[in-house]
PDB file of C-alpha atoms in Angstrom:
ATOM      1  CA  MET A   1     114.405 -31.628 -34.690  1.00 81.00           C
ATOM      2  CA  ARG A   2     112.372 -33.878 -32.430  1.00 91.00           C
ATOM      3  CA  ALA A   3     114.150 -36.692 -30.589  1.00 95.00           C
ATOM      4  CA  ARG A   4     112.834 -40.138 -31.475  1.00 96.00           C
ATOM      5  CA  VAL A   5     112.232 -42.377 -28.458  1.00 97.00           C
ATOM      6  CA  PHE A   6     111.213 -46.049 -28.496  1.00 96.00           C
ATOM      7  CA  ILE A   7     109.740 -47.544 -25.298  1.00 96.00           C
ATOM      8  CA  ASP A   8     110.354 -51.286 -25.480  1.00 94.00           C
ATOM      9  CA  GLY A   9     107.735 -52.773 -23.168  1.00 92.00           C
ATOM     10  CA  GLU A  10     105.373 -49.817 -23.158  1.00 89.00           C
ATOM     11  CA  ALA A  11     102.376 -51.915 -22.032  1.00 87.00           C
ATOM     12  CA  GLY A  12     103.744 -52.500 -18.516  1.00 90.00           C
ATOM     13  CA  THR A  13     103.250 -50.179 -15.552  1.00 91.00           C
ATOM     14  CA  THR A  14     106.619 -48.444 -15.939  1.00 94.00           C
ATOM     15  CA  GLY A  15     106.282 -48.141 -19.722  1.00 94.00           C
ATOM     16  CA  LEU A  16     102.784 -46.721 -19.471  1.00 94.00           C
ATOM     17  CA  GLY A  17     103.961 -44.192 -16.887  1.00 95.00           C
ATOM     18  CA  ILE A  18     106.823 -43.071 -19.128  1.00 96.00           C
ATOM     19  CA  ARG A  19     104.571 -42.748 -22.175  1.00 95.00           C
ATOM     20  CA  GLU A  20     102.054 -40.708 -20.204  1.00 95.00           C
ATOM     21  CA  ARG A  21     104.758 -38.292 -19.054  1.00 95.00           C
ATOM     22  CA  LEU A  22     106.388 -37.965 -22.486  1.00 95.00           C
ATOM     23  CA  ALA A  23     103.279 -37.712 -24.666  1.00 92.00           C
ATOM     24  CA  PRO A  24     102.722 -33.945 -24.116  1.00 92.00           C
ATOM     25  CA  LEU A  25     106.359 -33.015 -24.875  1.00 92.00           C
ATOM     26  CA  GLU A  26     106.781 -31.458 -28.314  1.00 93.00           C
ATOM     27  CA  ALA A  27     110.524 -32.140 -28.284  1.00 94.00           C
ATOM     28  CA  ILE A  28     109.991 -35.931 -28.296  1.00 95.00           C
ATOM     29  CA  GLU A  29     108.462 -38.223 -30.901  1.00 95.00           C
ATOM     30  CA  LEU A  30     107.381 -41.583 -29.513  1.00 96.00           C
ATOM     31  CA  VAL A  31     107.698 -44.484 -31.957  1.00 94.00           C
ATOM     32  CA  ALA A  32     106.755 -48.148 -31.692  1.00 92.00           C
ATOM     33  CA  VAL A  33     107.125 -51.461 -33.485  1.00 90.00           C
ATOM     34  CA  ASP A  34     104.155 -52.470 -35.630  1.00 85.00           C
ATOM     35  CA  PRO A  35     101.942 -54.502 -33.235  1.00 83.00           C
ATOM     36  CA  ALA A  36     101.770 -57.332 -35.773  1.00 80.00           C
ATOM     37  CA  ARG A  37     105.591 -57.637 -35.602  1.00 83.00           C
ATOM     38  CA  ARG A  38     106.039 -56.935 -31.894  1.00 77.00           C
ATOM     39  CA  LYS A  39     107.949 -60.193 -31.293  1.00 79.00           C
ATOM     40  CA  ASP A  40     109.984 -60.038 -34.505  1.00 86.00           C
ATOM     41  CA  PRO A  41     113.675 -59.295 -33.684  1.00 88.00           C
ATOM     42  CA  GLU A  42     114.288 -57.970 -37.195  1.00 91.00           C
ATOM     43  CA  ALA A  43     111.475 -55.432 -36.844  1.00 92.00           C
ATOM     44  CA  LYS A  44     112.872 -54.301 -33.516  1.00 93.00           C
ATOM     45  CA  ARG A  45     116.421 -54.068 -34.881  1.00 93.00           C
ATOM     46  CA  ALA A  46     115.194 -51.963 -37.816  1.00 93.00           C
ATOM     47  CA  LEU A  47     113.385 -49.581 -35.473  1.00 95.00           C
ATOM     48  CA  LEU A  48     116.361 -49.321 -33.111  1.00 96.00           C
ATOM     49  CA  ALA A  49     118.455 -48.052 -36.015  1.00 95.00           C
ATOM     50  CA  THR A  50     116.127 -45.065 -36.428  1.00 95.00           C
ATOM     51  CA  VAL A  51     115.751 -43.787 -32.854  1.00 96.00           C
ATOM     52  CA  ASP A  52     117.821 -41.574 -30.570  1.00 96.00           C
ATOM     53  CA  VAL A  53     117.029 -43.389 -27.308  1.00 97.00           C
ATOM     54  CA  ALA A  54     115.515 -46.789 -26.556  1.00 97.00           C
ATOM     55  CA  VAL A  55     113.901 -47.119 -23.120  1.00 98.00           C
ATOM     56  CA  LEU A  56     113.741 -50.724 -21.927  1.00 97.00           C
ATOM     57  CA  CYS A  57     110.815 -51.636 -19.664  1.00 96.00           C
ATOM     58  CA  LEU A  58     111.396 -55.371 -19.866  1.00 95.00           C
ATOM     59  CA  PRO A  59     112.319 -58.399 -17.750  1.00 95.00           C
ATOM     60  CA  ASP A  60     116.079 -58.664 -17.273  1.00 96.00           C
ATOM     61  CA  GLU A  61     116.765 -61.298 -19.925  1.00 97.00           C
ATOM     62  CA  ALA A  62     114.641 -59.530 -22.532  1.00 95.00           C
ATOM     63  CA  ALA A  63     116.479 -56.280 -21.733  1.00 97.00           C
ATOM     64  CA  ARG A  64     119.826 -58.002 -22.351  1.00 97.00           C
ATOM     65  CA  GLU A  65     118.514 -59.311 -25.676  1.00 96.00           C
ATOM     66  CA  THR A  66     117.480 -55.830 -26.807  1.00 96.00           C
ATOM     67  CA  VAL A  67     120.861 -54.419 -25.769  1.00 97.00           C
ATOM     68  CA  ALA A  68     122.549 -57.129 -27.852  1.00 96.00           C
ATOM     69  CA  LEU A  69     120.335 -56.275 -30.846  1.00 95.00           C
ATOM     70  CA  ALA A  70     121.265 -52.618 -30.515  1.00 95.00           C
ATOM     71  CA  ALA A  71     124.976 -53.443 -30.256  1.00 95.00           C
ATOM     72  CA  GLU A  72     124.791 -55.214 -33.620  1.00 94.00           C
ATOM     73  CA  LEU A  73     123.970 -51.857 -35.218  1.00 94.00           C
ATOM     74  CA  GLY A  74     127.402 -50.419 -34.474  1.00 93.00           C
ATOM     75  CA  GLU A  75     127.453 -46.652 -35.066  1.00 91.00           C
ATOM     76  CA  ARG A  76     123.688 -46.679 -35.716  1.00 93.00           C
ATOM     77  CA  SER A  77     123.013 -48.041 -32.234  1.00 95.00           C
ATOM     78  CA  PRO A  78     120.769 -45.774 -30.145  1.00 97.00           C
ATOM     79  CA  ARG A  79     121.483 -44.653 -26.630  1.00 97.00           C
ATOM     80  CA  ILE A  80     119.773 -46.923 -24.112  1.00 98.00           C
ATOM     81  CA  LEU A  81     117.975 -46.261 -20.836  1.00 98.00           C
ATOM     82  CA  ASP A  82     117.303 -49.596 -19.140  1.00 98.00           C
ATOM     83  CA  ALA A  83     114.610 -49.704 -16.449  1.00 97.00           C
ATOM     84  CA  SER A  84     115.231 -53.388 -15.660  1.00 96.00           C
ATOM     85  CA  THR A  85     117.589 -54.744 -13.011  1.00 96.00           C
ATOM     86  CA  ALA A  86     119.935 -56.178 -15.631  1.00 96.00           C
ATOM     87  CA  HIS A  87     122.590 -53.451 -15.831  1.00 97.00           C
ATOM     88  CA  ARG A  88     122.426 -51.457 -12.588  1.00 97.00           C
ATOM     89  CA  THR A  89     125.816 -52.691 -11.386  1.00 97.00           C
ATOM     90  CA  ALA A  90     127.264 -53.607 -14.793  1.00 97.00           C
ATOM     91  CA  PRO A  91     130.547 -52.161 -16.072  1.00 96.00           C
ATOM     92  CA  GLY A  92     130.086 -49.573 -18.796  1.00 96.00           C
ATOM     93  CA  TRP A  93     126.688 -48.433 -17.578  1.00 98.00           C
ATOM     94  CA  VAL A  94     126.030 -45.135 -15.810  1.00 98.00           C
ATOM     95  CA  TYR A  95     123.722 -45.298 -12.804  1.00 98.00           C
ATOM     96  CA  GLY A  96     120.702 -43.102 -13.480  1.00 98.00           C
ATOM     97  CA  LEU A  97     120.331 -41.348 -10.142  1.00 98.00           C
ATOM     98  CA  PRO A  98     121.204 -37.700 -10.901  1.00 97.00           C
ATOM     99  CA  GLU A  99     121.314 -36.762  -7.211  1.00 98.00           C
ATOM    100  CA  LEU A 100     123.742 -39.578  -6.323  1.00 97.00           C
ATOM    101  CA  ALA A 101     126.836 -37.381  -6.084  1.00 96.00           C
ATOM    102  CA  PRO A 102     128.405 -34.314  -7.693  1.00 95.00           C
ATOM    103  CA  GLY A 103     129.016 -35.000 -11.373  1.00 96.00           C
ATOM    104  CA  GLN A 104     126.400 -37.758 -11.728  1.00 97.00           C
ATOM    105  CA  ARG A 105     123.974 -35.533 -13.619  1.00 96.00           C
ATOM    106  CA  GLU A 106     126.693 -34.707 -16.167  1.00 97.00           C
ATOM    107  CA  ALA A 107     127.690 -38.383 -16.453  1.00 98.00           C
ATOM    108  CA  ILE A 108     124.100 -39.328 -17.318  1.00 98.00           C
ATOM    109  CA  ALA A 109     123.896 -36.544 -19.895  1.00 97.00           C
ATOM    110  CA  ARG A 110     126.988 -37.907 -21.705  1.00 97.00           C
ATOM    111  CA  ALA A 111     126.271 -41.638 -21.352  1.00 97.00           C
ATOM    112  CA  ARG A 112     125.404 -44.071 -24.121  1.00 97.00           C
ATOM    113  CA  ARG A 113     124.054 -46.603 -21.608  1.00 98.00           C
ATOM    114  CA  VAL A 114     122.106 -45.583 -18.483  1.00 98.00           C
ATOM    115  CA  ALA A 115     120.587 -47.937 -15.904  1.00 98.00           C
ATOM    116  CA  ASN A 116     117.455 -46.528 -14.270  1.00 98.00           C
ATOM    117  CA  PRO A 117     117.485 -47.139 -10.488  1.00 97.00           C
ATOM    118  CA  GLY A 118     115.157 -49.448  -8.614  1.00 96.00           C
ATOM    119  CA  CYS A 119     112.456 -48.050  -6.350  1.00 96.00           C
ATOM    120  CA  TYR A 120     113.765 -49.371  -3.012  1.00 97.00           C
ATOM    121  CA  PRO A 121     117.390 -48.487  -3.850  1.00 98.00           C
ATOM    122  CA  THR A 122     116.393 -44.932  -4.767  1.00 98.00           C
ATOM    123  CA  GLY A 123     115.154 -44.319  -1.220  1.00 98.00           C
ATOM    124  CA  ALA A 124     117.941 -46.253   0.504  1.00 98.00           C
ATOM    125  CA  ILE A 125     120.815 -44.754  -1.492  1.00 98.00           C
ATOM    126  CA  LEU A 126     119.564 -41.183  -1.173  1.00 98.00           C
ATOM    127  CA  LEU A 127     119.476 -41.655   2.604  1.00 98.00           C
ATOM    128  CA  LEU A 128     122.777 -43.506   3.038  1.00 98.00           C
ATOM    129  CA  ARG A 129     125.259 -42.297   0.413  1.00 98.00           C
ATOM    130  CA  PRO A 130     125.670 -38.734   1.800  1.00 98.00           C
ATOM    131  CA  LEU A 131     126.237 -40.088   5.314  1.00 98.00           C
ATOM    132  CA  VAL A 132     128.882 -42.522   4.082  1.00 98.00           C
ATOM    133  CA  ASP A 133     130.570 -39.782   2.030  1.00 98.00           C
ATOM    134  CA  ALA A 134     130.574 -37.471   5.069  1.00 97.00           C
ATOM    135  CA  GLY A 135     132.151 -40.110   7.327  1.00 97.00           C
ATOM    136  CA  LEU A 136     129.159 -40.266   9.700  1.00 98.00           C
ATOM    137  CA  LEU A 137     128.224 -43.786   8.600  1.00 98.00           C
ATOM    138  CA  PRO A 138     131.091 -46.286   8.220  1.00 98.00           C
ATOM    139  CA  PRO A 139     130.825 -48.360   5.015  1.00 98.00           C
ATOM    140  CA  ASP A 140     130.993 -51.582   7.061  1.00 97.00           C
ATOM    141  CA  PHE A 141     128.367 -50.524   9.605  1.00 97.00           C
ATOM    142  CA  PRO A 142     125.705 -53.240  10.202  1.00 97.00           C
ATOM    143  CA  LEU A 143     122.472 -51.878   8.741  1.00 98.00           C
ATOM    144  CA  ALA A 144     118.877 -53.047   8.508  1.00 98.00           C
ATOM    145  CA  ILE A 145     116.574 -51.567   5.883  1.00 98.00           C
ATOM    146  CA  ASN A 146     112.825 -52.016   6.194  1.00 98.00           C
ATOM    147  CA  ALA A 147     110.507 -50.925   3.401  1.00 98.00           C
ATOM    148  CA  VAL A 148     106.916 -51.101   2.234  1.00 98.00           C
ATOM    149  CA  SER A 149     105.708 -50.595  -1.326  1.00 97.00           C
ATOM    150  CA  GLY A 150     102.402 -50.295  -3.084  1.00 95.00           C
ATOM    151  CA  TYR A 151     101.382 -53.424  -4.957  1.00 94.00           C
ATOM    152  CA  SER A 152     101.818 -51.838  -8.404  1.00 91.00           C
ATOM    153  CA  GLY A 153     105.541 -52.604  -8.202  1.00 86.00           C
ATOM    154  CA  GLY A 154     104.925 -56.354  -8.091  1.00 84.00           C
ATOM    155  CA  GLY A 155     103.935 -57.007 -11.683  1.00 81.00           C
ATOM    156  CA  ARG A 156     100.734 -58.130 -13.315  1.00 84.00           C
ATOM    157  CA  SER A 157      99.937 -61.140 -11.130  1.00 85.00           C
ATOM    158  CA  MET A 158     100.343 -59.171  -7.892  1.00 89.00           C
ATOM    159  CA  ILE A 159      98.346 -56.226  -9.207  1.00 89.00           C
ATOM    160  CA  GLU A 160      95.512 -58.531 -10.278  1.00 90.00           C
ATOM    161  CA  ALA A 161      95.535 -60.363  -6.924  1.00 92.00           C
ATOM    162  CA  TYR A 162      95.206 -57.133  -4.952  1.00 91.00           C
ATOM    163  CA  GLU A 163      92.616 -55.600  -7.233  1.00 90.00           C
ATOM    164  CA  ARG A 164      90.363 -58.650  -7.122  1.00 91.00           C
ATOM    165  CA  GLY A 165      90.695 -58.802  -3.328  1.00 90.00           C
ATOM    166  CA  SER A 166      92.498 -62.144  -3.035  1.00 89.00           C
ATOM    167  CA  ALA A 167      95.817 -60.814  -1.685  1.00 90.00           C
ATOM    168  CA  PRO A 168      96.550 -60.207   2.013  1.00 92.00           C
ATOM    169  CA  PRO A 169      96.376 -56.632   3.340  1.00 93.00           C
ATOM    170  CA  PHE A 170     100.099 -56.683   4.174  1.00 95.00           C
ATOM    171  CA  GLU A 171     102.902 -59.149   3.617  1.00 94.00           C
ATOM    172  CA  LEU A 172     106.665 -59.468   4.012  1.00 95.00           C
ATOM    173  CA  TYR A 173     108.577 -61.089   1.209  1.00 94.00           C
ATOM    174  CA  ALA A 174     112.152 -61.944   0.080  1.00 93.00           C
ATOM    175  CA  LEU A 175     112.715 -63.548   3.477  1.00 94.00           C
ATOM    176  CA  GLY A 176     115.566 -65.587   2.044  1.00 95.00           C
ATOM    177  CA  LEU A 177     117.443 -62.248   2.307  1.00 94.00           C
ATOM    178  CA  GLU A 178     118.452 -62.315  -1.364  1.00 93.00           C
ATOM    179  CA  HIS A 179     116.401 -59.483  -2.863  1.00 94.00           C
ATOM    180  CA  LYS A 180     117.637 -58.454  -6.323  1.00 93.00           C
ATOM    181  CA  HIS A 181     117.998 -54.799  -5.271  1.00 95.00           C
ATOM    182  CA  LEU A 182     120.679 -55.534  -2.665  1.00 96.00           C
ATOM    183  CA  PRO A 183     123.728 -55.433  -4.990  1.00 96.00           C
ATOM    184  CA  GLU A 184     122.556 -52.058  -6.295  1.00 97.00           C
ATOM    185  CA  ILE A 185     122.126 -50.643  -2.785  1.00 98.00           C
ATOM    186  CA  GLU A 186     125.529 -51.930  -1.696  1.00 98.00           C
ATOM    187  CA  LYS A 187     127.401 -50.550  -4.690  1.00 98.00           C
ATOM    188  CA  TRP A 188     125.870 -47.106  -5.011  1.00 98.00           C
ATOM    189  CA  ALA A 189     125.535 -46.383  -1.280  1.00 98.00           C
ATOM    190  CA  ARG A 190     129.224 -47.393  -1.000  1.00 98.00           C
ATOM    191  CA  LEU A 191     128.513 -50.059   1.603  1.00 98.00           C
ATOM    192  CA  GLU A 192     131.097 -52.706   2.390  1.00 97.00           C
ATOM    193  CA  ARG A 193     128.768 -54.879   4.488  1.00 97.00           C
ATOM    194  CA  ARG A 194     125.586 -56.292   3.020  1.00 97.00           C
ATOM    195  CA  PRO A 195     122.569 -54.782   4.823  1.00 98.00           C
ATOM    196  CA  ILE A 196     119.635 -56.849   6.012  1.00 97.00           C
ATOM    197  CA  PHE A 197     116.799 -55.814   3.717  1.00 97.00           C
ATOM    198  CA  VAL A 198     113.189 -56.627   4.621  1.00 97.00           C
ATOM    199  CA  PRO A 199     110.723 -55.456   1.938  1.00 97.00           C
ATOM    200  CA  SER A 200     106.960 -55.677   2.213  1.00 97.00           C
ATOM    201  CA  VAL A 201     103.814 -54.945   0.217  1.00 96.00           C
ATOM    202  CA  GLY A 202     100.737 -53.097   1.447  1.00 95.00           C
ATOM    203  CA  ASN A 203      97.205 -53.005   0.084  1.00 95.00           C
ATOM    204  CA  PHE A 204      97.579 -49.689  -1.739  1.00 95.00           C
ATOM    205  CA  ARG A 205      98.457 -49.172  -5.398  1.00 94.00           C
ATOM    206  CA  GLN A 206     101.270 -46.610  -5.296  1.00 96.00           C
ATOM    207  CA  GLY A 207     103.593 -45.304  -2.605  1.00 97.00           C
ATOM    208  CA  MET A 208     106.644 -46.353  -0.626  1.00 98.00           C
ATOM    209  CA  LEU A 209     108.476 -45.894   2.649  1.00 98.00           C
ATOM    210  CA  VAL A 210     112.113 -46.953   3.070  1.00 98.00           C
ATOM    211  CA  CYS A 211     113.324 -46.942   6.692  1.00 98.00           C
ATOM    212  CA  VAL A 212     116.794 -47.296   8.232  1.00 98.00           C
ATOM    213  CA  PRO A 213     116.974 -47.406  12.077  1.00 98.00           C
ATOM    214  CA  LEU A 214     120.223 -46.342  13.759  1.00 98.00           C
ATOM    215  CA  HIS A 215     121.694 -46.484  17.264  1.00 98.00           C
ATOM    216  CA  LEU A 216     123.545 -43.162  17.287  1.00 98.00           C
ATOM    217  CA  ASP A 217     126.026 -44.165  19.993  1.00 97.00           C
ATOM    218  CA  ALA A 218     127.109 -47.114  17.825  1.00 97.00           C
ATOM    219  CA  LEU A 219     128.335 -44.709  15.141  1.00 97.00           C
ATOM    220  CA  PRO A 220     132.018 -43.722  15.580  1.00 95.00           C
ATOM    221  CA  MET A 221     131.359 -39.968  15.583  1.00 95.00           C
ATOM    222  CA  ARG A 222     128.319 -40.313  17.904  1.00 97.00           C
ATOM    223  CA  PRO A 223     126.271 -37.793  15.882  1.00 97.00           C
ATOM    224  CA  ARG A 224     122.928 -36.315  16.807  1.00 96.00           C
ATOM    225  CA  ALA A 225     119.941 -36.874  14.565  1.00 96.00           C
ATOM    226  CA  ARG A 226     120.092 -33.236  13.516  1.00 95.00           C
ATOM    227  CA  ASP A 227     123.701 -33.773  12.354  1.00 97.00           C
ATOM    228  CA  LEU A 228     122.496 -36.491   9.982  1.00 97.00           C
ATOM    229  CA  GLU A 229     119.693 -34.241   8.772  1.00 96.00           C
ATOM    230  CA  ALA A 230     122.136 -31.385   8.168  1.00 97.00           C
ATOM    231  CA  VAL A 231     124.323 -33.571   5.947  1.00 98.00           C
ATOM    232  CA  LEU A 232     121.326 -34.654   3.873  1.00 98.00           C
ATOM    233  CA  ALA A 233     120.038 -31.087   3.617  1.00 97.00           C
ATOM    234  CA  GLU A 234     123.418 -29.839   2.386  1.00 97.00           C
ATOM    235  CA  ARG A 235     123.788 -32.627  -0.194  1.00 97.00           C
ATOM    236  CA  TYR A 236     120.352 -32.063  -1.734  1.00 98.00           C
ATOM    237  CA  ARG A 237     120.169 -28.290  -1.473  1.00 96.00           C
ATOM    238  CA  GLY A 238     118.573 -26.917  -4.638  1.00 95.00           C
ATOM    239  CA  GLU A 239     117.370 -30.283  -5.949  1.00 96.00           C
ATOM    240  CA  ARG A 240     113.879 -30.279  -7.374  1.00 94.00           C
ATOM    241  CA  PHE A 241     113.087 -33.957  -6.923  1.00 97.00           C
ATOM    242  CA  VAL A 242     114.693 -34.623  -3.521  1.00 98.00           C
ATOM    243  CA  ARG A 243     113.500 -32.708  -0.466  1.00 97.00           C
ATOM    244  CA  VAL A 244     114.834 -33.048   3.072  1.00 97.00           C
ATOM    245  CA  MET A 245     112.021 -32.396   5.501  1.00 94.00           C
ATOM    246  CA  PRO A 246     113.100 -30.473   8.665  1.00 89.00           C
ATOM    247  CA  THR A 247     112.098 -33.086  11.222  1.00 86.00           C
ATOM    248  CA  SER A 248     114.922 -33.335  13.758  1.00 69.00           C
ATOM    249  CA  SER A 249     115.630 -29.590  13.642  1.00 63.00           C
ATOM    250  CA  SER A 250     111.978 -28.607  13.949  1.00 63.00           C
ATOM    251  CA  ASP A 251     109.765 -28.129  16.978  1.00 64.00           C
ATOM    252  CA  GLN A 252     106.904 -29.763  15.082  1.00 67.00           C
ATOM    253  CA  ARG A 253     106.644 -33.455  15.864  1.00 78.00           C
ATOM    254  CA  ILE A 254     105.539 -35.912  13.192  1.00 83.00           C
ATOM    255  CA  GLU A 255     104.268 -39.145  14.669  1.00 85.00           C
ATOM    256  CA  ARG A 256     102.918 -40.837  11.522  1.00 91.00           C
ATOM    257  CA  LEU A 257     103.847 -41.037   7.837  1.00 95.00           C
ATOM    258  CA  ASP A 258     101.403 -41.969   5.079  1.00 96.00           C
ATOM    259  CA  ALA A 259     103.153 -44.170   2.502  1.00 97.00           C
ATOM    260  CA  THR A 260     100.754 -42.990  -0.223  1.00 97.00           C
ATOM    261  CA  ALA A 261     101.200 -39.229   0.269  1.00 97.00           C
ATOM    262  CA  LEU A 262     103.391 -38.830  -2.855  1.00 97.00           C
ATOM    263  CA  ALA A 263     101.408 -41.158  -5.126  1.00 96.00           C
ATOM    264  CA  GLY A 264     101.324 -39.725  -8.622  1.00 94.00           C
ATOM    265  CA  ARG A 265     104.315 -37.438  -7.989  1.00 95.00           C
ATOM    266  CA  ASP A 266     107.965 -37.705  -9.023  1.00 96.00           C
ATOM    267  CA  GLU A 267     109.852 -36.465  -5.983  1.00 96.00           C
ATOM    268  CA  VAL A 268     111.295 -38.017  -2.807  1.00 98.00           C
ATOM    269  CA  GLU A 269     110.952 -36.726   0.735  1.00 98.00           C
ATOM    270  CA  LEU A 270     113.700 -37.592   3.228  1.00 98.00           C
ATOM    271  CA  PHE A 271     113.178 -37.526   7.000  1.00 97.00           C
ATOM    272  CA  VAL A 272     115.418 -38.012  10.032  1.00 96.00           C
ATOM    273  CA  PHE A 273     113.418 -38.839  13.145  1.00 95.00           C
ATOM    274  CA  GLY A 274     115.442 -38.759  16.341  1.00 94.00           C
ATOM    275  CA  ASN A 275     115.137 -39.313  20.073  1.00 93.00           C
ATOM    276  CA  GLU A 276     118.207 -37.714  21.599  1.00 94.00           C
ATOM    277  CA  ALA A 277     117.412 -38.996  25.098  1.00 95.00           C
ATOM    278  CA  ARG A 278     117.438 -42.563  23.754  1.00 96.00           C
ATOM    279  CA  ARG A 279     120.239 -41.819  21.238  1.00 96.00           C
ATOM    280  CA  GLN A 280     118.221 -43.388  18.450  1.00 97.00           C
ATOM    281  CA  ALA A 281     117.245 -42.247  14.956  1.00 97.00           C
ATOM    282  CA  VAL A 282     115.243 -43.513  12.005  1.00 97.00           C
ATOM    283  CA  LEU A 283     115.995 -42.387   8.459  1.00 98.00           C
ATOM    284  CA  VAL A 284     112.959 -42.484   6.155  1.00 98.00           C
ATOM    285  CA  ALA A 285     112.503 -41.937   2.432  1.00 98.00           C
ATOM    286  CA  ARG A 286     108.990 -41.478   1.061  1.00 98.00           C
ATOM    287  CA  LEU A 287     108.299 -41.742  -2.671  1.00 98.00           C
ATOM    288  CA  ASP A 288     105.975 -43.137  -5.292  1.00 97.00           C
ATOM    289  CA  ASN A 289     107.318 -46.518  -6.395  1.00 97.00           C
ATOM    290  CA  LEU A 290     106.103 -45.737  -9.934  1.00 95.00           C
ATOM    291  CA  GLY A 291     107.238 -42.090  -9.851  1.00 96.00           C
ATOM    292  CA  LYS A 292     110.782 -41.337  -8.699  1.00 97.00           C
ATOM    293  CA  GLY A 293     110.990 -45.098  -8.162  1.00 96.00           C
ATOM    294  CA  ALA A 294     110.428 -45.929 -11.851  1.00 96.00           C
ATOM    295  CA  SER A 295     108.725 -43.882 -14.596  1.00 96.00           C
ATOM    296  CA  GLY A 296     109.410 -40.429 -13.166  1.00 96.00           C
ATOM    297  CA  ALA A 297     113.100 -41.279 -12.747  1.00 97.00           C
ATOM    298  CA  ALA A 298     113.270 -42.540 -16.333  1.00 97.00           C
ATOM    299  CA  VAL A 299     111.815 -39.297 -17.667  1.00 97.00           C
ATOM    300  CA  GLN A 300     114.246 -37.265 -15.561  1.00 97.00           C
ATOM    301  CA  ASN A 301     117.113 -39.269 -17.090  1.00 97.00           C
ATOM    302  CA  LEU A 302     115.711 -38.852 -20.604  1.00 97.00           C
ATOM    303  CA  HIS A 303     115.653 -35.097 -20.130  1.00 97.00           C
ATOM    304  CA  LEU A 304     119.342 -35.243 -19.272  1.00 97.00           C
ATOM    305  CA  MET A 305     120.273 -37.607 -22.099  1.00 97.00           C
ATOM    306  CA  LEU A 306     118.462 -35.492 -24.690  1.00 96.00           C
ATOM    307  CA  GLY A 307     119.711 -32.156 -23.417  1.00 93.00           C
ATOM    308  CA  LEU A 308     116.266 -31.023 -22.321  1.00 90.00           C
ATOM    309  CA  GLU A 309     117.350 -30.349 -18.719  1.00 66.00           C
ATOM    310  CA  THR A 310     119.373 -27.182 -18.341  1.00 45.00           C
ATOM    311  CA  SER A 311     119.649 -26.900 -14.556  1.00 39.00           C
ATOM    312  CA  GLY A 312     119.262 -28.957 -11.409  1.00 39.00           C
ATOM    313  CA  ASP A 313     115.666 -29.795 -12.221  1.00 41.00           C
ATOM    314  CA  SER A 314     113.554 -31.008 -15.111  1.00 37.00           C
ATOM    315  CA  SER A 315     109.957 -30.752 -16.153  1.00 34.00           C
TER     316      SER A 315
END
């Protein structure tokens, strides 16, 4: 029997990406509210009672409203995968990053409520959580995270501004140091000190780099860059969607990284660049902000929730 999936907010960039990835799958039937009743809560509630999973690609408040509608259905309530920011640190929700830690994949598969990760947090958490778990990075260590994203992550007005040529080629933003992804990074990377997070937008549609610079001698265990790389490589061994690139342990030097290299793909590449003479390192995650940073992650979670993923990877 085919699983019925409703994408609430399918006209946005994340919703469109999910629909495109799910459309060829015979195991899934995509359903939608009648366009004439798109804003009718009763029509949405009636549809929610008939589906297996509702995927929310909505602003935070609208996502909370749909969750409340679903809760009114009691035992007929569908499972929910929320791609908004609304529930990523909320009690009762499972964080939808399968590679987060041992057991996370199984937790997602069992969950009634799953919060899809944000794009910046996906890169930052994949870099930091294994190092915290291994004791190489103290939870209260002062961190700075710098990142650049393609403009497609900024919503309709930003996309239109860049595509008509009225936006700057590069800009920093969230300089009040209150970006909405910070609580998510803190919680799931197991940080006890709030990092300084400086995001930016470049004049390219899709792609992302998340960078964390480190003074190695400031870390209690005084590791080498290759020690950090080894921890990441061990944590993500066998993962399909997370690859640790052998940078510090390789004789091949990489001097530049193209933020758009993974555009259109659903995996993450992790790098550790080190200068042992200077005792410095830079951790870098490269991904597509609409792939593993949004739609691709949602489809990976759906595979788990619907029992379509049978190993460490999904299709």
